[in-house]
């Protein structure tokens, strides 16, 4: 697994950063990430059932899920989650079961609790991405899906150099710029019962991806038959 380096993140730094982002988050990151959120919600709704959104933030995506889903949300930032609670109450989002301050790497839900675990723009902000994905897999029911929208760093070239250069500043803002897709594929290769089922480039600039992992088992799980769909 990866060790924490100087350029890496810790939860204290992340909570400090998102306490600052909370009042303006929707204004700054609302529209720019909208297409990715819509794609993640569409993927989650194809599975349906009980959905956990990790790093739910201000709850910006909650009104867009179908009322047929049951939603739970967690976030490490209390100020971000306060915004989400206000949104749920103002919009009367009765399909939201609960919102909790919780660390993505230490979820306090039993094994096999959710049909889908969604994390939009979150994996590159957590200190231990692989341990966090392990935790998603643990709380996921057999036959369920992990649906991520995440930044994917360049493997080489000018963008790779720029991302390396920008990493110390990005860390203060609460995320990583360097994060290769290989980390996801390596995680899926070693995680028992998990497989990559889709990788699709997302705006802005195709620097983000929709990434889906399936958990083996469950009635009618078709993962054995479904090839990896890779676009971008
Ligand atoms: C870039 S924001 C994404 C918010 C929202 N998902 C969206 O689509 O805009 C990242 C969110 O992840 C949360 N986060 C970061 N590290 C976390 C952790 N270890 N556990 C839970 N949430 C975390 C942050 O507090 C923040 O709300």
PDB file of C-alpha atoms and ligand atoms in Angstrom:
ATOM      1  CA  UNK A   1       0.000   0.000   0.000  1.00  0.00           C
ATOM      2  CA  UNK A   2       1.026   3.618  -0.363  1.00  0.00           C
ATOM      3  CA  UNK A   3       2.668   5.449   2.489  1.00  0.00           C
ATOM      4  CA  UNK A   4       1.812   9.005   3.457  1.00  0.00           C
ATOM      5  CA  UNK A   5       4.294  11.354   1.804  1.00  0.00           C
ATOM      6  CA  UNK A   6       4.935  15.075   2.232  1.00  0.00           C
ATOM      7  CA  UNK A   7       2.635  15.732  -0.694  1.00  0.00           C
ATOM      8  CA  UNK A   8      -0.136  13.625   0.784  1.00  0.00           C
ATOM      9  CA  UNK A   9      -3.192  14.495   2.840  1.00  0.00           C
ATOM     10  CA  UNK A  10      -4.396  13.941   6.360  1.00  0.00           C
ATOM     11  CA  UNK A  11      -7.917  14.234   7.754  1.00  0.00           C
ATOM     12  CA  UNK A  12      -7.113  17.316   9.858  1.00  0.00           C
ATOM     13  CA  UNK A  13      -5.957  19.187   6.778  1.00  0.00           C
ATOM     14  CA  UNK A  14      -8.990  18.024   4.776  1.00  0.00           C
ATOM     15  CA  UNK A  15     -11.523  19.055   7.440  1.00  0.00           C
ATOM     16  CA  UNK A  16      -9.832  22.449   7.734  1.00  0.00           C
ATOM     17  CA  UNK A  17      -9.979  22.912   3.963  1.00  0.00           C
ATOM     18  CA  UNK A  18     -13.653  21.908   3.641  1.00  0.00           C
ATOM     19  CA  UNK A  19     -14.696  24.094   6.592  1.00  0.00           C
ATOM     20  CA  UNK A  20     -13.464  26.964   4.413  1.00  0.00           C
ATOM     21  CA  UNK A  21     -15.095  25.600   1.238  1.00  0.00           C
ATOM     22  CA  UNK A  22     -18.536  24.954   2.812  1.00  0.00           C
ATOM     23  CA  UNK A  23     -20.069  28.454   2.401  1.00  0.00           C
ATOM     24  CA  UNK A  24     -19.055  28.764  -1.271  1.00  0.00           C
ATOM     25  CA  UNK A  25     -18.764  25.126  -2.402  1.00  0.00           C
ATOM     26  CA  UNK A  26     -21.968  24.962  -4.458  1.00  0.00           C
ATOM     27  CA  UNK A  27     -21.177  28.218  -6.219  1.00  0.00           C
ATOM     28  CA  UNK A  28     -17.641  27.162  -7.154  1.00  0.00           C
ATOM     29  CA  UNK A  29     -18.102  23.423  -7.823  1.00  0.00           C
ATOM     30  CA  UNK A  30     -21.822  23.166  -8.576  1.00  0.00           C
ATOM     31  CA  UNK A  31     -22.013  23.516 -12.353  1.00  0.00           C
ATOM     32  CA  UNK A  32     -18.467  22.378 -13.179  1.00  0.00           C
ATOM     33  CA  UNK A  33     -19.018  18.860 -11.774  1.00  0.00           C
ATOM     34  CA  UNK A  34     -22.683  18.523 -12.745  1.00  0.00           C
ATOM     35  CA  UNK A  35     -22.203  16.129 -15.696  1.00  0.00           C
ATOM     36  CA  UNK A  36     -20.122  13.753 -13.575  1.00  0.00           C
ATOM     37  CA  UNK A  37     -22.696  13.771 -10.790  1.00  0.00           C
ATOM     38  CA  UNK A  38     -25.515  13.056 -13.257  1.00  0.00           C
ATOM     39  CA  UNK A  39     -23.567  10.112 -14.723  1.00  0.00           C
ATOM     40  CA  UNK A  40     -22.873   8.696 -11.258  1.00  0.00           C
ATOM     41  CA  UNK A  41     -26.518   9.023 -10.201  1.00  0.00           C
ATOM     42  CA  UNK A  42     -27.704   7.340 -13.426  1.00  0.00           C
ATOM     43  CA  UNK A  43     -25.292   4.440 -12.789  1.00  0.00           C
ATOM     44  CA  UNK A  44     -26.390   4.147  -9.151  1.00  0.00           C
ATOM     45  CA  UNK A  45     -30.070   4.186 -10.060  1.00  0.00           C
ATOM     46  CA  UNK A  46     -29.586   1.333 -12.535  1.00  0.00           C
ATOM     47  CA  UNK A  47     -28.802  -0.783  -9.462  1.00  0.00           C
ATOM     48  CA  UNK A  48     -31.202   1.085  -7.143  1.00  0.00           C
ATOM     49  CA  UNK A  49     -32.131   0.103  -3.606  1.00  0.00           C
ATOM     50  CA  UNK A  50     -30.200   1.472  -0.623  1.00  0.00           C
ATOM     51  CA  UNK A  51     -27.445   3.870  -1.658  1.00  0.00           C
ATOM     52  CA  UNK A  52     -24.612   5.267   0.457  1.00  0.00           C
ATOM     53  CA  UNK A  53     -23.110   8.522  -0.770  1.00  0.00           C
ATOM     54  CA  UNK A  54     -19.685   9.000   0.783  1.00  0.00           C
ATOM     55  CA  UNK A  55     -18.296  12.551   0.867  1.00  0.00           C
ATOM     56  CA  UNK A  56     -21.841  13.784   0.305  1.00  0.00           C
ATOM     57  CA  UNK A  57     -20.612  17.312   1.085  1.00  0.00           C
ATOM     58  CA  UNK A  58     -23.357  19.953   0.875  1.00  0.00           C
ATOM     59  CA  UNK A  59     -25.761  17.304  -0.430  1.00  0.00           C
ATOM     60  CA  UNK A  60     -25.688  18.900  -3.860  1.00  0.00           C
ATOM     61  CA  UNK A  61     -26.596  15.653  -5.636  1.00  0.00           C
ATOM     62  CA  UNK A  62     -29.294  14.436  -3.211  1.00  0.00           C
ATOM     63  CA  UNK A  63     -32.293  16.120  -4.916  1.00  0.00           C
ATOM     64  CA  UNK A  64     -31.355  14.480  -8.230  1.00  0.00           C
ATOM     65  CA  UNK A  65     -31.798  10.860  -7.100  1.00  0.00           C
ATOM     66  CA  UNK A  66     -35.104   9.187  -7.789  1.00  0.00           C
ATOM     67  CA  UNK A  67     -37.485   9.067  -4.834  1.00  0.00           C
ATOM     68  CA  UNK A  68     -37.482   5.255  -5.236  1.00  0.00           C
ATOM     69  CA  UNK A  69     -33.929   5.070  -3.816  1.00  0.00           C
ATOM     70  CA  UNK A  70     -33.124   5.154  -0.108  1.00  0.00           C
ATOM     71  CA  UNK A  71     -30.146   7.416   0.503  1.00  0.00           C
ATOM     72  CA  UNK A  72     -27.624   7.598   3.314  1.00  0.00           C
ATOM     73  CA  UNK A  73     -24.862  10.194   3.300  1.00  0.00           C
ATOM     74  CA  UNK A  74     -21.618  10.594   5.221  1.00  0.00           C
ATOM     75  CA  UNK A  75     -18.926  13.257   5.254  1.00  0.00           C
ATOM     76  CA  UNK A  76     -15.966  14.045   7.451  1.00  0.00           C
ATOM     77  CA  UNK A  77     -16.724  17.771   7.370  1.00  0.00           C
ATOM     78  CA  UNK A  78     -19.426  18.926   9.797  1.00  0.00           C
ATOM     79  CA  UNK A  79     -19.823  22.348   8.082  1.00  0.00           C
ATOM     80  CA  UNK A  80     -20.352  20.665   4.671  1.00  0.00           C
ATOM     81  CA  UNK A  81     -22.843  18.223   6.188  1.00  0.00           C
ATOM     82  CA  UNK A  82     -24.728  21.064   7.906  1.00  0.00           C
ATOM     83  CA  UNK A  83     -25.447  22.445   4.429  1.00  0.00           C
ATOM     84  CA  UNK A  84     -26.651  19.007   3.325  1.00  0.00           C
ATOM     85  CA  UNK A  85     -29.033  18.776   6.303  1.00  0.00           C
ATOM     86  CA  UNK A  86     -30.440  22.232   5.510  1.00  0.00           C
ATOM     87  CA  UNK A  87     -30.989  21.123   1.907  1.00  0.00           C
ATOM     88  CA  UNK A  88     -32.774  17.928   2.961  1.00  0.00           C
ATOM     89  CA  UNK A  89     -35.077  19.817   5.265  1.00  0.00           C
ATOM     90  CA  UNK A  90     -35.745  22.751   2.893  1.00  0.00           C
ATOM     91  CA  UNK A  91     -36.529  20.457  -0.048  1.00  0.00           C
ATOM     92  CA  UNK A  92     -38.328  17.797   2.022  1.00  0.00           C
ATOM     93  CA  UNK A  93     -36.113  14.994   0.686  1.00  0.00           C
ATOM     94  CA  UNK A  94     -37.965  12.111   2.295  1.00  0.00           C
ATOM     95  CA  UNK A  95     -35.848   9.487   0.475  1.00  0.00           C
ATOM     96  CA  UNK A  96     -32.822  10.524   2.592  1.00  0.00           C
ATOM     97  CA  UNK A  97     -32.591   8.055   5.468  1.00  0.00           C
ATOM     98  CA  UNK A  98     -29.812   9.861   7.327  1.00  0.00           C
ATOM     99  CA  UNK A  99     -26.652  12.004   7.148  1.00  0.00           C
ATOM    100  CA  UNK A 100     -23.715  11.365   9.449  1.00  0.00           C
ATOM    101  CA  UNK A 101     -20.291  12.849  10.157  1.00  0.00           C
ATOM    102  CA  UNK A 102     -18.059   9.857   9.442  1.00  0.00           C
ATOM    103  CA  UNK A 103     -14.646   9.021   8.050  1.00  0.00           C
ATOM    104  CA  UNK A 104     -14.858   7.196   4.720  1.00  0.00           C
ATOM    105  CA  UNK A 105     -12.065   4.866   5.801  1.00  0.00           C
ATOM    106  CA  UNK A 106     -13.907   3.837   9.002  1.00  0.00           C
ATOM    107  CA  UNK A 107     -17.582   3.482   8.152  1.00  0.00           C
ATOM    108  CA  UNK A 108     -19.745   2.463  11.079  1.00  0.00           C
ATOM    109  CA  UNK A 109     -22.172   0.403   8.980  1.00  0.00           C
ATOM    110  CA  UNK A 110     -22.306  -3.401   9.110  1.00  0.00           C
ATOM    111  CA  UNK A 111     -20.955  -5.507   6.233  1.00  0.00           C
ATOM    112  CA  UNK A 112     -23.230  -5.842   3.162  1.00  0.00           C
ATOM    113  CA  UNK A 113     -25.422  -2.831   4.057  1.00  0.00           C
ATOM    114  CA  UNK A 114     -25.812  -1.080   0.692  1.00  0.00           C
ATOM    115  CA  UNK A 115     -26.705  -1.903  -2.911  1.00  0.00           C
ATOM    116  CA  UNK A 116     -24.521   0.947  -4.160  1.00  0.00           C
ATOM    117  CA  UNK A 117     -21.722   3.058  -2.684  1.00  0.00           C
ATOM    118  CA  UNK A 118     -21.278   6.352  -4.540  1.00  0.00           C
ATOM    119  CA  UNK A 119     -18.336   8.717  -4.060  1.00  0.00           C
ATOM    120  CA  UNK A 120     -18.174  11.756  -6.280  1.00  0.00           C
ATOM    121  CA  UNK A 121     -14.919  13.739  -6.287  1.00  0.00           C
ATOM    122  CA  UNK A 122     -13.884  12.149  -3.005  1.00  0.00           C
ATOM    123  CA  UNK A 123     -11.272   9.408  -3.493  1.00  0.00           C
ATOM    124  CA  UNK A 124      -8.472  11.856  -4.314  1.00  0.00           C
ATOM    125  CA  UNK A 125      -9.275  13.835  -1.140  1.00  0.00           C
ATOM    126  CA  UNK A 126      -8.954  10.990   1.380  1.00  0.00           C
ATOM    127  CA  UNK A 127      -5.651  10.149   3.103  1.00  0.00           C
ATOM    128  CA  UNK A 128      -5.877   6.401   2.367  1.00  0.00           C
ATOM    129  CA  UNK A 129      -7.673   5.823  -0.937  1.00  0.00           C
ATOM    130  CA  UNK A 130      -7.086   2.042  -1.040  1.00  0.00           C
ATOM    131  CA  UNK A 131      -8.210   1.515   2.581  1.00  0.00           C
ATOM    132  CA  UNK A 132     -11.258   3.641   1.804  1.00  0.00           C
ATOM    133  CA  UNK A 133     -12.112   1.504  -1.235  1.00  0.00           C
ATOM    134  CA  UNK A 134     -11.717  -1.611   0.973  1.00  0.00           C
ATOM    135  CA  UNK A 135     -14.266  -0.099   3.327  1.00  0.00           C
ATOM    136  CA  UNK A 136     -16.672   0.634   0.438  1.00  0.00           C
ATOM    137  CA  UNK A 137     -16.349  -3.008  -0.660  1.00  0.00           C
ATOM    138  CA  UNK A 138     -17.034  -4.206   2.892  1.00  0.00           C
ATOM    139  CA  UNK A 139     -20.327  -2.308   3.302  1.00  0.00           C
ATOM    140  CA  UNK A 140     -21.462  -3.211  -0.237  1.00  0.00           C
ATOM    141  CA  UNK A 141     -23.899  -6.113  -0.709  1.00  0.00           C
ATOM    142  CA  UNK A 142     -22.888  -8.958  -3.038  1.00  0.00           C
ATOM    143  CA  UNK A 143     -24.026  -8.001  -6.545  1.00  0.00           C
ATOM    144  CA  UNK A 144     -23.750  -4.296  -5.666  1.00  0.00           C
ATOM    145  CA  UNK A 145     -21.644  -1.547  -7.237  1.00  0.00           C
ATOM    146  CA  UNK A 146     -19.147   1.086  -6.213  1.00  0.00           C
ATOM    147  CA  UNK A 147     -19.666   4.153  -8.416  1.00  0.00           C
ATOM    148  CA  UNK A 148     -16.954   6.790  -8.367  1.00  0.00           C
ATOM    149  CA  UNK A 149     -16.414  10.030 -10.178  1.00  0.00           C
ATOM    150  CA  UNK A 150     -12.838  10.930  -9.650  1.00  0.00           C
ATOM    151  CA  UNK A 151      -9.919  12.867 -10.952  1.00  0.00           C
ATOM    152  CA  UNK A 152      -7.447  10.709 -12.827  1.00  0.00           C
ATOM    153  CA  UNK A 153      -3.917  12.062 -13.077  1.00  0.00           C
ATOM    154  CA  UNK A 154      -1.817  11.875 -16.227  1.00  0.00           C
ATOM    155  CA  UNK A 155       0.629   8.976 -16.532  1.00  0.00           C
ATOM    156  CA  UNK A 156       3.292  11.025 -18.366  1.00  0.00           C
ATOM    157  CA  UNK A 157       3.991  14.234 -20.304  1.00  0.00           C
ATOM    158  CA  UNK A 158       3.408  17.902 -19.575  1.00  0.00           C
ATOM    159  CA  UNK A 159       0.151  17.374 -17.667  1.00  0.00           C
ATOM    160  CA  UNK A 160       1.931  14.883 -15.384  1.00  0.00           C
ATOM    161  CA  UNK A 161       4.673  17.483 -14.668  1.00  0.00           C
ATOM    162  CA  UNK A 162       2.105  20.221 -14.019  1.00  0.00           C
ATOM    163  CA  UNK A 163       0.166  17.963 -11.671  1.00  0.00           C
ATOM    164  CA  UNK A 164       3.349  17.167  -9.755  1.00  0.00           C
ATOM    165  CA  UNK A 165       4.179  20.871  -9.541  1.00  0.00           C
ATOM    166  CA  UNK A 166       0.636  21.810  -8.373  1.00  0.00           C
ATOM    167  CA  UNK A 167       0.390  19.066  -5.726  1.00  0.00           C
ATOM    168  CA  UNK A 168       1.639  21.068  -2.670  1.00  0.00           C
ATOM    169  CA  UNK A 169      -0.865  23.890  -3.336  1.00  0.00           C
ATOM    170  CA  UNK A 170      -3.718  21.447  -4.069  1.00  0.00           C
ATOM    171  CA  UNK A 171      -3.045  19.669  -0.779  1.00  0.00           C
ATOM    172  CA  UNK A 172      -3.855  22.899   1.122  1.00  0.00           C
ATOM    173  CA  UNK A 173      -7.140  23.120  -0.803  1.00  0.00           C
ATOM    174  CA  UNK A 174      -7.999  19.552   0.241  1.00  0.00           C
ATOM    175  CA  UNK A 175      -7.224  17.264  -2.711  1.00  0.00           C
ATOM    176  CA  UNK A 176      -4.500  15.552  -4.751  1.00  0.00           C
ATOM    177  CA  UNK A 177      -3.631  16.412  -8.331  1.00  0.00           C
ATOM    178  CA  UNK A 178      -1.481  13.286  -8.800  1.00  0.00           C
ATOM    179  CA  UNK A 179      -3.518  10.090  -8.904  1.00  0.00           C
ATOM    180  CA  UNK A 180      -3.012   7.598 -11.684  1.00  0.00           C
ATOM    181  CA  UNK A 181      -5.691   5.204 -12.890  1.00  0.00           C
ATOM    182  CA  UNK A 182      -3.267   2.404 -12.124  1.00  0.00           C
ATOM    183  CA  UNK A 183      -4.033   2.835  -8.420  1.00  0.00           C
ATOM    184  CA  UNK A 184      -7.666   1.891  -9.117  1.00  0.00           C
ATOM    185  CA  UNK A 185      -6.784  -1.097 -11.272  1.00  0.00           C
ATOM    186  CA  UNK A 186      -4.203  -2.331  -8.752  1.00  0.00           C
ATOM    187  CA  UNK A 187      -6.774  -2.023  -5.978  1.00  0.00           C
ATOM    188  CA  UNK A 188      -9.390  -3.982  -7.976  1.00  0.00           C
ATOM    189  CA  UNK A 189      -6.848  -6.672  -8.841  1.00  0.00           C
ATOM    190  CA  UNK A 190      -6.079  -7.377  -5.167  1.00  0.00           C
ATOM    191  CA  UNK A 191      -9.535  -6.768  -3.622  1.00  0.00           C
ATOM    192  CA  UNK A 192     -11.310 -10.081  -3.192  1.00  0.00           C
ATOM    193  CA  UNK A 193     -14.553 -10.389  -5.160  1.00  0.00           C
ATOM    194  CA  UNK A 194     -14.313  -6.925  -6.751  1.00  0.00           C
ATOM    195  CA  UNK A 195     -13.911  -6.161 -10.430  1.00  0.00           C
ATOM    196  CA  UNK A 196     -13.641  -3.051 -12.583  1.00  0.00           C
ATOM    197  CA  UNK A 197     -16.683  -2.815 -14.839  1.00  0.00           C
ATOM    198  CA  UNK A 198     -16.431   0.642 -16.381  1.00  0.00           C
ATOM    199  CA  UNK A 199     -14.082   3.553 -16.866  1.00  0.00           C
ATOM    200  CA  UNK A 200     -15.522   6.557 -18.742  1.00  0.00           C
ATOM    201  CA  UNK A 201     -13.911   9.981 -19.260  1.00  0.00           C
ATOM    202  CA  UNK A 202     -15.835  12.921 -17.806  1.00  0.00           C
ATOM    203  CA  UNK A 203     -15.628  16.697 -18.133  1.00  0.00           C
ATOM    204  CA  UNK A 204     -14.034  19.091 -17.406  1.00  0.00           C
ATOM    205  CA  UNK A 205     -11.356  18.344 -20.032  1.00  0.00           C
ATOM    206  CA  UNK A 206     -11.731  14.551 -19.629  1.00  0.00           C
ATOM    207  CA  UNK A 207      -9.468  14.820 -16.550  1.00  0.00           C
ATOM    208  CA  UNK A 208     -12.107  12.994 -14.503  1.00  0.00           C
ATOM    209  CA  UNK A 209     -13.580   9.519 -14.861  1.00  0.00           C
ATOM    210  CA  UNK A 210     -16.698   7.633 -13.975  1.00  0.00           C
ATOM    211  CA  UNK A 211     -15.393   4.379 -12.507  1.00  0.00           C
ATOM    212  CA  UNK A 212     -17.594   1.420 -11.598  1.00  0.00           C
ATOM    213  CA  UNK A 213     -16.612  -1.671  -9.623  1.00  0.00           C
ATOM    214  CA  UNK A 214     -18.908  -4.659  -9.135  1.00  0.00           C
ATOM    215  CA  UNK A 215     -18.972  -7.018  -6.174  1.00  0.00           C
ATOM    216  CA  UNK A 216     -19.372 -10.681  -7.079  1.00  0.00           C
ATOM    217  CA  UNK A 217     -22.372 -12.668  -5.953  1.00  0.00           C
ATOM    218  CA  UNK A 218     -25.980 -11.705  -5.348  1.00  0.00           C
ATOM    219  CA  UNK A 219     -29.047 -12.832  -7.220  1.00  0.00           C
ATOM    220  CA  UNK A 220     -28.814 -12.049 -10.911  1.00  0.00           C
ATOM    221  CA  UNK A 221     -25.336 -10.503 -10.711  1.00  0.00           C
ATOM    222  CA  UNK A 222     -24.107 -10.330 -14.295  1.00  0.00           C
ATOM    223  CA  UNK A 223     -20.533  -9.282 -13.645  1.00  0.00           C
ATOM    224  CA  UNK A 224     -19.002 -12.516 -14.847  1.00  0.00           C
ATOM    225  CA  UNK A 225     -20.424 -11.782 -18.278  1.00  0.00           C
ATOM    226  CA  UNK A 226     -19.914  -8.020 -18.440  1.00  0.00           C
ATOM    227  CA  UNK A 227     -16.616  -6.918 -20.020  1.00  0.00           C
ATOM    228  CA  UNK A 228     -14.849  -3.781 -18.800  1.00  0.00           C
ATOM    229  CA  UNK A 229     -16.155  -0.775 -20.706  1.00  0.00           C
ATOM    230  CA  UNK A 230     -13.340   1.698 -21.143  1.00  0.00           C
ATOM    231  CA  UNK A 231     -13.764   5.066 -22.805  1.00  0.00           C
ATOM    232  CA  UNK A 232     -11.061   7.653 -22.344  1.00  0.00           C
TER     233      UNK A 232
HETATM  234  C1  LIG B   1     -14.647  17.710  -3.561  1.00  0.00           C
HETATM  235  S1  LIG B   1     -15.838  17.468  -2.295  1.00  0.00           S
HETATM  236  C2  LIG B   1     -17.103  16.533  -3.160  1.00  0.00           C
HETATM  237  C3  LIG B   1     -18.482  16.810  -2.576  1.00  0.00           C
HETATM  238  C4  LIG B   1     -19.645  16.180  -3.364  1.00  0.00           C
HETATM  239  N1  LIG B   1     -19.522  14.735  -3.399  1.00  0.00           N
HETATM  240  C5  LIG B   1     -19.748  16.722  -4.767  1.00  0.00           C
HETATM  241  O1  LIG B   1     -20.147  15.970  -5.660  1.00  0.00           O
HETATM  242  O2  LIG B   1     -19.503  17.901  -4.986  1.00  0.00           O
HETATM  243  C6  LIG B   1     -15.084  16.196  -1.315  1.00  0.00           C
HETATM  244  C7  LIG B   1     -15.902  15.860  -0.085  1.00  0.00           C
HETATM  245  O3  LIG B   1     -15.324  14.708   0.530  1.00  0.00           O
HETATM  246  C8  LIG B   1     -15.302  14.909   1.931  1.00  0.00           C
HETATM  247  N2  LIG B   1     -14.249  14.063   2.505  1.00  0.00           N
HETATM  248  C9  LIG B   1     -12.912  14.211   2.382  1.00  0.00           C
HETATM  249  N3  LIG B   1     -12.273  13.273   3.076  1.00  0.00           N
HETATM  250  C10 LIG B   1     -13.220  12.496   3.656  1.00  0.00           C
HETATM  251  C11 LIG B   1     -13.172  11.359   4.509  1.00  0.00           C
HETATM  252  N4  LIG B   1     -12.021  10.824   4.907  1.00  0.00           N
HETATM  253  N5  LIG B   1     -14.339  10.824   4.913  1.00  0.00           N
HETATM  254  C12 LIG B   1     -15.539  11.355   4.516  1.00  0.00           C
HETATM  255  N6  LIG B   1     -15.641  12.441   3.717  1.00  0.00           N
HETATM  256  C13 LIG B   1     -14.490  13.004   3.295  1.00  0.00           C
HETATM  257  C14 LIG B   1     -15.035  16.400   2.076  1.00  0.00           C
HETATM  258  O4  LIG B   1     -15.367  16.872   3.354  1.00  0.00           O
HETATM  259  C15 LIG B   1     -15.907  16.962   0.960  1.00  0.00           C
HETATM  260  O5  LIG B   1     -17.213  17.217   1.397  1.00  0.00           O
END
